[in-house]
Amino acid sequence: MSTESGTIEKRLGQKYRHGFVTDIDADTVPPGLSEDVIALISAKKNEPQWLLDWRLEAYRHWLTMEQPDWARLDIEPIDFQAISYFSAPKSDKDRPQSLDEVDPKLLETYDKLGVPLHERARLAGVAVDAVFDSVSVGTTFKKELARAGVIFCSFSEAVEEHPDLVRQYLGSVVPQRDNFFAALNSAVFTDGSFVFIPRGVRCPMELSTYFRINALNTGQFERTLIIAEAGSHVSYLEGCTAPMRDENQLHAAVVELVALESANIKYSTVQNWYPGDEEGKGGIYNFVTKRGMCKEADSRISWTQVETGSAITWKYPSCILRGENSVGEFYSVALTNNYQQADTGTKMIHIGKNTRSTIISKGISAGRGQNAYRGLVKVLPTAANARNFTQCDSMLIGKHCGAHTFPYIEVKNPTAKVEHEATTSRIGEDQLFYCLQRGISEEDAVSMIVDGFCKQVFRELPMEFAVEAKALLEVSLEGAVG
Amino acid sequence: MLKIKELHASVEGKEILKGLDLEVNAGEVHAIMGPNGSGKSTLGNVIAGREGYEVTRGEVAYQGKNLLELEPEERACEGVFLAFQYPVEIPGVNNTYFLRAALNAQRKHRGEEPLDSVGFLRLVRERLEVLHIGDELLHRAVNEGFSGGEKKRNEIFQMAVLEPKLAILDETDSGLDIDALKAVAEGVNQLRSPERAIILVTHYQRLLEYIKPDRVHVLSEGRIVASGGPELALKLEEQGYTWLEDGGIAELEQAAV
């Protein structure tokens, strides 16, 4: 077995593929956080007074809060005064009116990332809103979507064009004071995506946002708000990358979903932020609050996430199942390699009658990675006949990694049924030998076994992204077993 | 085809095979019998190249090559097939997909073009028919939730598709009821061919009622202590393995002289 660890380490040394820096003139606010900086951000974005007030309220509350430490994470102290809270490519001063006006270098960046911003987007039928550092640089397919009555734009644009909608729903699922990082985001968020699907409309294409952190010492604080009116359907995907930097960079986003009667929101994430180097230097702190509200009857919210990047991932995409018969789903693949840490899971809050939730979590740990699943299933007294099924599987690759499971279950209604299954397996030496004995190479065998392990989650992703997720996992894991 | 000389092998520092000799020619079926702990499964694993099975002494020549120098997957590609005593489950990986990946890896090794899905499916159907196996195995994940009998049949099915030159069946009969045993035996018999050598590793004589071996070897404490025709298996069945320890080996050696 002596060869095993050698091969593992050799092949785990896979380099981060998106680690390039784009050399662009950026308009960056000096590091530091104060009411003045927040006012400056708000002014740069031509925001109305109510929004500035909302930000300041969040900021004042944030000052009274402490960074939580309950997660199973080892986090270097964050100096919030050393972060720049706004960075925009310079050319944004005269905001591009169409994609043709976008800085070609930026487009090249997206090209390298494989973001289908141009014709590729058209072919793939994907509308992309790309957020670069702090601002949204162009949204494709706007016209096609407008015809269906769908609004898909940057958050800043939504503030200008659809202030009533923003004002009505902003903070309605994740309040400003929700938690430390959500409060910080509420104070300083710079951009993000806004989606509105009107009553009865089935969004004609997949919506997609790509986030990229480029500038040095910049935090990224985007805010996404998706509203699905009664009977509407939408499938939304976000992808994330960042260049290689020795310093840790903070990404503290907030995502809010609102599903009205019989609406259906499917939110998928393929997260590949820079994970840091083999020694654990650098990498993104991915501290995100994602929550969906099934506000009315028969609505459904489904989270699917494939988390392969970031030095530290700390997020729990959750569902508040308020409407009767509403459904919440969480499908997750989280991979940690080298010194990556992840503490991720979900919360399913059952409030309405006959609400159902499903949680499928697949954690893969390799190298010295630490992977924790943390999930809460809460059934309130009002949630008669609530149902939850949780399946939580961990796979360990190598001998120095860890997997941890923290399920919390609170049931306050006797008619509820909650099931929890958990397994932990080491990537079978047996499985591996079985494949080798049939002539399959080690590398193919590992990706085959891991892919099989994640299948339940991958099949929830839109087709083209399932392929991407699978490829990403293969890259992140190449040679994880010897 | 296979020539094993003075083979010594250890697992976790403990010597299991202690000077094993065996020669198997193409077209032959050999049975290796022995009590638990005699080293039967170790032999199969050493030939297949499993990690953790350390050869400390001796030679294994396969088709004139030093088999011990090859990686496990290279051995497989060279036509060495091990039907596992406990076939492994690979959740989420489709059985057909797995088998096609295996076949195409082996074809690539031989410098052949990969089979496309149409060609592969044709081959698979043909083999299923020969083996009288329904196609329900095709749609499931590799061995996942299979009954004991299904797992063993799946091994035989894989063997039929991969067409190895040397097949080692490690206790393929264990845990099977009589119908499953017959089905598996029939499959093996279908695969007997002048170009193929088959080694049946078994605890019981029962299997040999359905697959007639050319040679029977008795393995005890890491060595072949007796070899003979099918009648040797009957003798063992009659007397039981304890007979070996109670002077049976001496008796056999006497008889061989």
Tab-separated table of N, CA, C and O in Angstrom, chain A residues 16 18 113 115 207-212 222 236-242 251 267-274 286 290 303-310 313 315 317 331-334 457-458 460-474 476:
chain	number	residue	atom	x	y	z
A	16	TYR	N	-5.008	24.749	-10.342
A	16	TYR	CA	-6.271	25.456	-10.536
A	16	TYR	C	-6.293	26.043	-11.935
A	16	TYR	O	-5.369	26.737	-12.345
A	18	HIS	N	-8.466	28.135	-13.413
A	18	HIS	CA	-9.033	29.462	-13.681
A	18	HIS	C	-8.245	30.556	-12.982
A	18	HIS	O	-8.742	31.633	-12.737
A	113	LEU	N	-12.964	31.375	-19.171
A	113	LEU	CA	-13.734	30.670	-18.155
A	113	LEU	C	-14.746	29.716	-18.769
A	113	LEU	O	-15.335	28.902	-18.097
A	115	VAL	N	-17.449	30.907	-20.200
A	115	VAL	CA	-18.782	31.479	-20.045
A	115	VAL	C	-19.372	31.704	-21.430
A	115	VAL	O	-18.785	32.402	-22.240
A	207	LEU	N	-31.569	30.472	-16.867
A	207	LEU	CA	-30.906	31.734	-16.547
A	207	LEU	C	-29.606	31.418	-15.823
A	207	LEU	O	-29.528	30.461	-15.066
A	208	SER	N	-28.610	32.234	-16.088
A	208	SER	CA	-27.317	31.894	-15.528
A	208	SER	C	-26.498	33.119	-15.183
A	208	SER	O	-26.500	34.110	-15.904
A	209	THR	N	-25.809	33.068	-14.081
A	209	THR	CA	-24.901	34.146	-13.694
A	209	THR	C	-23.523	33.561	-13.470
A	209	THR	O	-23.404	32.490	-12.880
A	210	TYR	N	-22.514	34.249	-13.971
A	210	TYR	CA	-21.158	33.850	-13.632
A	210	TYR	C	-20.509	34.922	-12.773
A	210	TYR	O	-20.546	36.098	-13.118
A	211	PHE	N	-19.954	34.520	-11.664
A	211	PHE	CA	-19.277	35.467	-10.796
A	211	PHE	C	-17.784	35.243	-10.901
A	211	PHE	O	-17.328	34.134	-10.997
A	212	ARG	N	-17.033	36.338	-10.886
A	212	ARG	CA	-15.599	36.188	-10.868
A	212	ARG	C	-15.002	37.295	-10.015
A	212	ARG	O	-15.363	38.458	-10.142
A	222	GLU	N	-22.235	39.941	-3.555
A	222	GLU	CA	-23.363	40.125	-4.449
A	222	GLU	C	-24.646	39.680	-3.777
A	222	GLU	O	-24.643	38.993	-2.764
A	236	TYR	N	-32.332	28.432	-12.600
A	236	TYR	CA	-31.281	29.446	-12.526
A	236	TYR	C	-29.976	28.777	-12.127
A	236	TYR	O	-29.947	27.929	-11.245
A	237	LEU	N	-28.902	29.152	-12.797
A	237	LEU	CA	-27.614	28.566	-12.441
A	237	LEU	C	-26.564	29.630	-12.232
A	237	LEU	O	-26.474	30.592	-12.991
A	238	GLU	N	-25.756	29.455	-11.185
A	238	GLU	CA	-24.643	30.366	-11.013
A	238	GLU	C	-23.340	29.572	-11.020
A	238	GLU	O	-23.260	28.458	-10.533
A	239	GLY	N	-22.337	30.188	-11.623
A	239	GLY	CA	-21.012	29.576	-11.626
A	239	GLY	C	-20.030	30.591	-11.084
A	239	GLY	O	-20.220	31.794	-11.235
A	240	CYS	N	-18.987	30.151	-10.434
A	240	CYS	CA	-18.077	31.082	-9.776
A	240	CYS	C	-16.620	30.676	-9.949
A	240	CYS	O	-16.275	29.517	-9.786
A	241	THR	N	-15.777	31.670	-10.246
A	241	THR	CA	-14.331	31.424	-10.255
A	241	THR	C	-13.597	32.655	-9.740
A	241	THR	O	-14.148	33.739	-9.677
A	242	ALA	N	-12.345	32.484	-9.357
A	242	ALA	CA	-11.517	33.600	-8.909
A	242	ALA	C	-10.074	33.286	-9.247
A	242	ALA	O	-9.693	32.130	-9.318
A	251	HIS	N	-15.864	36.285	0.152
A	251	HIS	CA	-17.051	36.327	-0.692
A	251	HIS	C	-18.233	36.084	0.231
A	251	HIS	O	-18.367	34.995	0.800
A	267	TYR	N	-32.621	26.252	-8.345
A	267	TYR	CA	-31.424	27.083	-8.253
A	267	TYR	C	-30.202	26.181	-8.170
A	267	TYR	O	-30.066	25.387	-7.248
A	268	SER	N	-29.332	26.272	-9.168
A	268	SER	CA	-28.169	25.380	-9.201
A	268	SER	C	-26.882	26.188	-9.118
A	268	SER	O	-26.762	27.255	-9.703
A	269	THR	N	-25.936	25.682	-8.396
A	269	THR	CA	-24.655	26.371	-8.238
A	269	THR	C	-23.516	25.434	-8.592
A	269	THR	O	-23.496	24.292	-8.140
A	270	VAL	N	-22.612	25.922	-9.433
A	270	VAL	CA	-21.363	25.202	-9.638
A	270	VAL	C	-20.275	26.147	-9.147
A	270	VAL	O	-19.993	27.162	-9.775
A	271	GLN	N	-19.750	25.886	-7.983
A	271	GLN	CA	-18.837	26.825	-7.332
A	271	GLN	C	-17.404	26.317	-7.438
A	271	GLN	O	-17.082	25.247	-6.965
A	272	ASN	N	-16.576	27.102	-8.099
A	272	ASN	CA	-15.184	26.714	-8.300
A	272	ASN	C	-14.260	27.873	-7.969
A	272	ASN	O	-13.347	28.191	-8.712
A	273	TRP	N	-14.533	28.583	-6.892
A	273	TRP	CA	-13.636	29.647	-6.444
A	273	TRP	C	-12.255	29.065	-6.183
A	273	TRP	O	-12.124	27.900	-5.821
A	274	TYR	N	-11.243	29.897	-6.249
A	274	TYR	CA	-9.875	29.435	-6.015
A	274	TYR	C	-9.760	28.819	-4.603
A	274	TYR	O	-10.083	29.470	-3.600
A	286	ASN	N	-15.787	31.513	1.301
A	286	ASN	CA	-17.100	31.547	0.670
A	286	ASN	C	-18.163	31.425	1.748
A	286	ASN	O	-18.551	30.331	2.138
A	290	LYS	N	-28.020	31.607	1.736
A	290	LYS	CA	-28.978	31.339	0.663
A	290	LYS	C	-30.241	30.780	1.271
A	290	LYS	O	-30.178	29.827	2.037
A	303	TRP	N	-32.694	23.407	-4.398
A	303	TRP	CA	-31.304	23.860	-4.454
A	303	TRP	C	-30.427	22.705	-4.915
A	303	TRP	O	-30.504	21.615	-4.349
A	304	THR	N	-29.597	22.944	-5.890
A	304	THR	CA	-28.596	21.942	-6.246
A	304	THR	C	-27.247	22.633	-6.238
A	304	THR	O	-27.086	23.691	-6.839
A	305	GLN	N	-26.294	22.089	-5.524
A	305	GLN	CA	-24.990	22.744	-5.512
A	305	GLN	C	-23.867	21.738	-5.724
A	305	GLN	O	-23.905	20.618	-5.243
A	306	VAL	N	-22.880	22.169	-6.517
A	306	VAL	CA	-21.656	21.392	-6.665
A	306	VAL	C	-20.536	22.313	-6.221
A	306	VAL	O	-20.227	23.307	-6.882
A	307	GLU	N	-19.988	22.032	-5.055
A	307	GLU	CA	-19.011	22.932	-4.444
A	307	GLU	C	-17.640	22.271	-4.508
A	307	GLU	O	-17.367	21.328	-3.773
A	308	THR	N	-16.790	22.741	-5.404
A	308	THR	CA	-15.458	22.123	-5.482
A	308	THR	C	-14.359	23.111	-5.105
A	308	THR	O	-13.237	22.720	-4.877
A	309	GLY	N	-14.686	24.396	-5.089
A	309	GLY	CA	-13.651	25.401	-4.867
A	309	GLY	C	-13.701	25.980	-3.465
A	309	GLY	O	-14.291	25.411	-2.558
A	310	SER	N	-13.053	27.146	-3.306
A	310	SER	CA	-12.970	27.907	-2.058
A	310	SER	C	-12.079	27.243	-1.005
A	310	SER	O	-12.060	26.030	-0.867
A	313	THR	N	-15.739	26.884	2.674
A	313	THR	CA	-17.124	27.039	2.242
A	313	THR	C	-18.002	26.928	3.474
A	313	THR	O	-17.868	26.015	4.268
A	315	LYS	N	-21.959	27.471	3.999
A	315	LYS	CA	-23.263	27.863	3.472
A	315	LYS	C	-24.305	26.774	3.628
A	315	LYS	O	-23.986	25.598	3.578
A	317	PRO	N	-27.897	26.491	1.990
A	317	PRO	CA	-29.084	26.891	1.221
A	317	PRO	C	-30.325	26.238	1.845
A	317	PRO	O	-30.351	25.028	2.018
A	331	TYR	N	-29.885	19.285	-2.999
A	331	TYR	CA	-28.986	18.263	-3.525
A	331	TYR	C	-27.583	18.852	-3.551
A	331	TYR	O	-27.364	19.903	-4.154
A	332	SER	N	-26.658	18.197	-2.892
A	332	SER	CA	-25.353	18.824	-2.770
A	332	SER	C	-24.209	17.845	-2.968
A	332	SER	O	-24.239	16.724	-2.473
A	333	VAL	N	-23.224	18.307	-3.736
A	333	VAL	CA	-21.936	17.620	-3.781
A	333	VAL	C	-20.905	18.615	-3.282
A	333	VAL	O	-20.787	19.715	-3.828
A	334	ALA	N	-20.196	18.292	-2.232
A	334	ALA	CA	-19.146	19.185	-1.749
A	334	ALA	C	-17.844	18.401	-1.714
A	334	ALA	O	-17.779	17.320	-1.141
A	457	VAL	N	-27.121	13.639	-7.395
A	457	VAL	CA	-27.104	15.098	-7.413
A	457	VAL	C	-26.947	15.603	-8.841
A	457	VAL	O	-27.655	16.503	-9.277
A	458	PHE	N	-26.023	15.015	-9.582
A	458	PHE	CA	-25.772	15.476	-10.954
A	458	PHE	C	-27.022	15.427	-11.817
A	458	PHE	O	-27.233	16.265	-12.666
A	460	GLU	N	-29.837	16.166	-11.063
A	460	GLU	CA	-30.714	17.299	-10.784
A	460	GLU	C	-30.263	18.560	-11.512
A	460	GLU	O	-30.991	19.538	-11.581
A	461	LEU	N	-29.040	18.567	-12.018
A	461	LEU	CA	-28.524	19.752	-12.705
A	461	LEU	C	-29.036	19.787	-14.133
A	461	LEU	O	-29.249	18.747	-14.734
A	462	PRO	N	-29.210	21.016	-14.655
A	462	PRO	CA	-29.532	21.108	-16.076
A	462	PRO	C	-28.442	20.385	-16.876
A	462	PRO	O	-27.274	20.419	-16.508
A	463	MET	N	-28.857	19.746	-17.958
A	463	MET	CA	-27.959	18.870	-18.719
A	463	MET	C	-26.561	19.408	-18.971
A	463	MET	O	-25.567	18.786	-18.624
A	464	GLU	N	-26.464	20.621	-19.582
A	464	GLU	CA	-25.137	21.104	-19.974
A	464	GLU	C	-24.252	21.373	-18.757
A	464	GLU	O	-23.048	21.262	-18.811
A	465	PHE	N	-24.890	21.691	-17.632
A	465	PHE	CA	-24.115	21.973	-16.438
A	465	PHE	C	-23.716	20.697	-15.710
A	465	PHE	O	-22.727	20.662	-14.991
A	466	ALA	N	-24.513	19.669	-15.909
A	466	ALA	CA	-24.152	18.382	-15.323
A	466	ALA	C	-22.827	17.922	-15.916
A	466	ALA	O	-21.944	17.422	-15.228
A	467	VAL	N	-22.678	18.149	-17.213
A	467	VAL	CA	-21.438	17.782	-17.889
A	467	VAL	C	-20.277	18.590	-17.315
A	467	VAL	O	-19.215	18.056	-17.003
A	468	GLU	N	-20.517	19.891	-17.134
A	468	GLU	CA	-19.490	20.769	-16.580
A	468	GLU	C	-19.109	20.349	-15.155
A	468	GLU	O	-17.931	20.281	-14.804
A	469	ALA	N	-20.118	20.048	-14.365
A	469	ALA	CA	-19.869	19.666	-12.974
A	469	ALA	C	-19.047	18.387	-12.909
A	469	ALA	O	-18.118	18.259	-12.109
A	470	LYS	N	-19.386	17.482	-13.775
A	470	LYS	CA	-18.687	16.195	-13.800
A	470	LYS	C	-17.220	16.416	-14.173
A	470	LYS	O	-16.310	15.873	-13.545
A	471	ALA	N	-17.008	17.265	-15.177
A	471	ALA	CA	-15.639	17.558	-15.617
A	471	ALA	C	-14.859	18.236	-14.487
A	471	ALA	O	-13.698	17.923	-14.235
A	472	LEU	N	-15.524	19.154	-13.815
A	472	LEU	CA	-14.891	19.905	-12.729
A	472	LEU	C	-14.447	18.960	-11.619
A	472	LEU	O	-13.346	19.061	-11.080
A	473	LEU	N	-15.302	18.042	-11.297
A	473	LEU	CA	-14.998	17.078	-10.252
A	473	LEU	C	-13.814	16.209	-10.665
A	473	LEU	O	-12.943	15.895	-9.865
A	474	GLU	N	-13.799	15.828	-11.935
A	474	GLU	CA	-12.699	14.996	-12.417
A	474	GLU	C	-11.379	15.741	-12.291
A	474	GLU	O	-10.372	15.190	-11.853
A	476	SER	N	-10.691	18.265	-10.273
A	476	SER	CA	-10.364	18.498	-8.866
A	476	SER	C	-9.863	17.232	-8.179
A	476	SER	O	-9.241	17.283	-7.146
